[in-house]
PDB file of C-alpha atoms in Angstrom:
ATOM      1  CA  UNK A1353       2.223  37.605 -40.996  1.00  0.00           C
ATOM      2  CA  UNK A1354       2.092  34.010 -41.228  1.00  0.00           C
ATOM      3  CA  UNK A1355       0.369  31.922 -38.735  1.00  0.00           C
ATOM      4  CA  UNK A1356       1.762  28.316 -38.239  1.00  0.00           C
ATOM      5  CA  UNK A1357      -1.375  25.899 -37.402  1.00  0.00           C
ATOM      6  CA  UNK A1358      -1.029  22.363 -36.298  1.00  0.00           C
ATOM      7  CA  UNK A1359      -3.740  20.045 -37.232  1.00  0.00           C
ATOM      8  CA  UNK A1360      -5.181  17.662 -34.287  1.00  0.00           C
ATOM      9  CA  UNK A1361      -3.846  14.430 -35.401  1.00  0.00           C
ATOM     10  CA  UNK A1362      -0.466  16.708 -34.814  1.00  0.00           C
ATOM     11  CA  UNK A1363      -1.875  17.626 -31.878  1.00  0.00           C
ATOM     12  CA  UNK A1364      -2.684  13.816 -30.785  1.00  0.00           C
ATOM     13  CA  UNK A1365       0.595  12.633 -31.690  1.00  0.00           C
ATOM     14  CA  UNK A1366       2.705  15.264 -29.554  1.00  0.00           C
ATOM     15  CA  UNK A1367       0.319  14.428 -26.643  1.00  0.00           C
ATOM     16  CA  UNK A1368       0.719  10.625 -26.525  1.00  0.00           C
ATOM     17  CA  UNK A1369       4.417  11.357 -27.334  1.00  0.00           C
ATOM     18  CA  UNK A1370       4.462  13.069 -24.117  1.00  0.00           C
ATOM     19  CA  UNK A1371       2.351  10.900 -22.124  1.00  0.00           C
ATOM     20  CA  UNK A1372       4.161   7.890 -23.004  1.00  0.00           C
ATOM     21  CA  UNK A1373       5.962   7.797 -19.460  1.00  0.00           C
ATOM     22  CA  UNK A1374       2.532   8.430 -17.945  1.00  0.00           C
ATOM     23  CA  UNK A1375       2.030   4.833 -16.963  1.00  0.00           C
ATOM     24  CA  UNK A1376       5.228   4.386 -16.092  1.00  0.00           C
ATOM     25  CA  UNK A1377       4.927   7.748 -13.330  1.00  0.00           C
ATOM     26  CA  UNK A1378       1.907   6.853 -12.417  1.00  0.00           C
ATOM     27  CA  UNK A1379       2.678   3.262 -11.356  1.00  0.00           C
ATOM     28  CA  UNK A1380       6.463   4.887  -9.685  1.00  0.00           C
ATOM     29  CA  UNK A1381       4.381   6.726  -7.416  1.00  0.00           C
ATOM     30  CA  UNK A1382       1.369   4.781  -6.452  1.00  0.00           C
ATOM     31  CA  UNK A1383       4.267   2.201  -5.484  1.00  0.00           C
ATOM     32  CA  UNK A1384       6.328   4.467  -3.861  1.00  0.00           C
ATOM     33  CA  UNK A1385       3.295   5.432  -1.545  1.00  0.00           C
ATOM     34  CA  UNK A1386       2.374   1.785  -1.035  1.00  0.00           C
ATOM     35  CA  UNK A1387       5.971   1.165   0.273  1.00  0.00           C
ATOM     36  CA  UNK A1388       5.912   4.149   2.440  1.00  0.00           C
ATOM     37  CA  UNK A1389       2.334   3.531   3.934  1.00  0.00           C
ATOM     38  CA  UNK A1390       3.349  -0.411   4.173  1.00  0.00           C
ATOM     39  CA  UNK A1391       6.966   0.482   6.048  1.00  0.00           C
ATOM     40  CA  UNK A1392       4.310   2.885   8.058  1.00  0.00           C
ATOM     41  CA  UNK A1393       2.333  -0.136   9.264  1.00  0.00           C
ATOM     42  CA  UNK A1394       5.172  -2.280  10.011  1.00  0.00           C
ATOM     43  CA  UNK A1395       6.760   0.423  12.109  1.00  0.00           C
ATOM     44  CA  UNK A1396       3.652   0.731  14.421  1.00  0.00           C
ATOM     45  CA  UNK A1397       3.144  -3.024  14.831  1.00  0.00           C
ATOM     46  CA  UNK A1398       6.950  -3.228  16.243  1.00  0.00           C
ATOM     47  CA  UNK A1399       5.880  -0.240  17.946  1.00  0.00           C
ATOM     48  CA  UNK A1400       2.688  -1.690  19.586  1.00  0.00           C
ATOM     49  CA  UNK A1401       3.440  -5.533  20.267  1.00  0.00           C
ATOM     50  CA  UNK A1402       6.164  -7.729  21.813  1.00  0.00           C
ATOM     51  CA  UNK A1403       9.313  -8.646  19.753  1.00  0.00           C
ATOM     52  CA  UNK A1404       6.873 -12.228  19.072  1.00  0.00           C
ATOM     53  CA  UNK A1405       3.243 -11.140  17.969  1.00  0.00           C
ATOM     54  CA  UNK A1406       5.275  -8.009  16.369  1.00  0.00           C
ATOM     55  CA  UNK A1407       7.292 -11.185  14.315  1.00  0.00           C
ATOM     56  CA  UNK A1408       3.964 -13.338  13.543  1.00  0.00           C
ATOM     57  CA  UNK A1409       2.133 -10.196  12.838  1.00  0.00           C
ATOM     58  CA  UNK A1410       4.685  -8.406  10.112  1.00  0.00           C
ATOM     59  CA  UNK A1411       5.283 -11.842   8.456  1.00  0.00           C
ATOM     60  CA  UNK A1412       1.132 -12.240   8.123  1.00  0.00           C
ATOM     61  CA  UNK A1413       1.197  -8.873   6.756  1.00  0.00           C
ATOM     62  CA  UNK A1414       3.871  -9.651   4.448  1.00  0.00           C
ATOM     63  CA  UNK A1415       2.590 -12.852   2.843  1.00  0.00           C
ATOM     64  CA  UNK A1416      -0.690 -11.275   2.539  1.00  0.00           C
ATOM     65  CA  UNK A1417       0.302  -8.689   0.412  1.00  0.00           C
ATOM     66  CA  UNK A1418       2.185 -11.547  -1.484  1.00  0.00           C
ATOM     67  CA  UNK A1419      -1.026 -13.344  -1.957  1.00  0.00           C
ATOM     68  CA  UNK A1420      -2.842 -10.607  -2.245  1.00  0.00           C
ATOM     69  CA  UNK A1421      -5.378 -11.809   0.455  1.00  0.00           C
ATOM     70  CA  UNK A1422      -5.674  -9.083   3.025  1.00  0.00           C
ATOM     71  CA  UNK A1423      -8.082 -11.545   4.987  1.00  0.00           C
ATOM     72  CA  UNK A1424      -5.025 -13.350   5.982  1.00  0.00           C
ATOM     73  CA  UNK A1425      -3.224 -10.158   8.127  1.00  0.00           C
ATOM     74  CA  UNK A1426      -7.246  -9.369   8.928  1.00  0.00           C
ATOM     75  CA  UNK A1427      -7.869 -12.828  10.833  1.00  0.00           C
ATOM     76  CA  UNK A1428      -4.470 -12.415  12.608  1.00  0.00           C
ATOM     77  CA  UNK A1429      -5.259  -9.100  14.003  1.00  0.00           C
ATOM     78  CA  UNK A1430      -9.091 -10.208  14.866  1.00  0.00           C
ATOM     79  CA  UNK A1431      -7.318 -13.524  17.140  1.00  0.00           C
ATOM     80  CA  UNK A1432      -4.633 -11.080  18.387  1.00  0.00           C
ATOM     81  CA  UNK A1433      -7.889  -9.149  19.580  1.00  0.00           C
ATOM     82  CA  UNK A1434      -9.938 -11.923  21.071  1.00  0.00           C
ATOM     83  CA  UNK A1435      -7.137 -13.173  22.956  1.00  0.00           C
ATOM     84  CA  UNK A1436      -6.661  -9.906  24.401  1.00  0.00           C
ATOM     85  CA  UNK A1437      -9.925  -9.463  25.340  1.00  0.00           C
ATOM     86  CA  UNK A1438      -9.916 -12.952  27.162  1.00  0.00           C
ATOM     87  CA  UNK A1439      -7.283 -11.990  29.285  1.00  0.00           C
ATOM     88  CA  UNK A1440      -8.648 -10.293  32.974  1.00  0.00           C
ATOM     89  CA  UNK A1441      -8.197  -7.055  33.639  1.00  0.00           C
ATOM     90  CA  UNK A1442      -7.350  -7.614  37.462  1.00  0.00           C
ATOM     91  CA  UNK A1443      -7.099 -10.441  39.765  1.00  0.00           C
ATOM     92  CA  UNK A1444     -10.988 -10.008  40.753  1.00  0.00           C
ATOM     93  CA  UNK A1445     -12.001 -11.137  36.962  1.00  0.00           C
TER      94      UNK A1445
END
């Protein structure tokens, strides 16, 4: 009986022939999750705020993902907050 052996270099090449795609996949589906969790976030900010802030705050998310500058979305949310906290609870404050 005759055993067929490959030798590694065979070995290598078949692998890298198969894993060619690999960076391809692997940048589909990191994507395809950063599109879901983004839609995600945009969802709960229409969700959470009046038609306006919801407006000002999806287009500052938006950009900032354009720019790549997540302090720009960050600084919105933190005003959105102070202003919020600014308000009075009751007509006694």
């Amino acid at each position: 009986m005759k055993h067929h052996t490959r030798s590694i270099l065979q070995e290598l090449q078949e692998y890298s022939q198969t894993t060619a795609n690999a960076k391809e996949l692997i940048i589909e589906d990191r994507a395809k999750h950063a599109i879901a969790e983004a839609t995600d976030i945009i969802q709960e900010i229409n969700s959470n705020f009046d038609d306006d802030v919801a407006q000002d705050l999806e287009k500052r998310f938006i950009n900032s993902i354009k720019s790549g500058d997540a302090n720009k979305f960050i600084r919105a949310v933190k005003k959105l907050k102070q202003a919020n906290e600014k308000k009075p609870a009751s007509i006694l404050d």
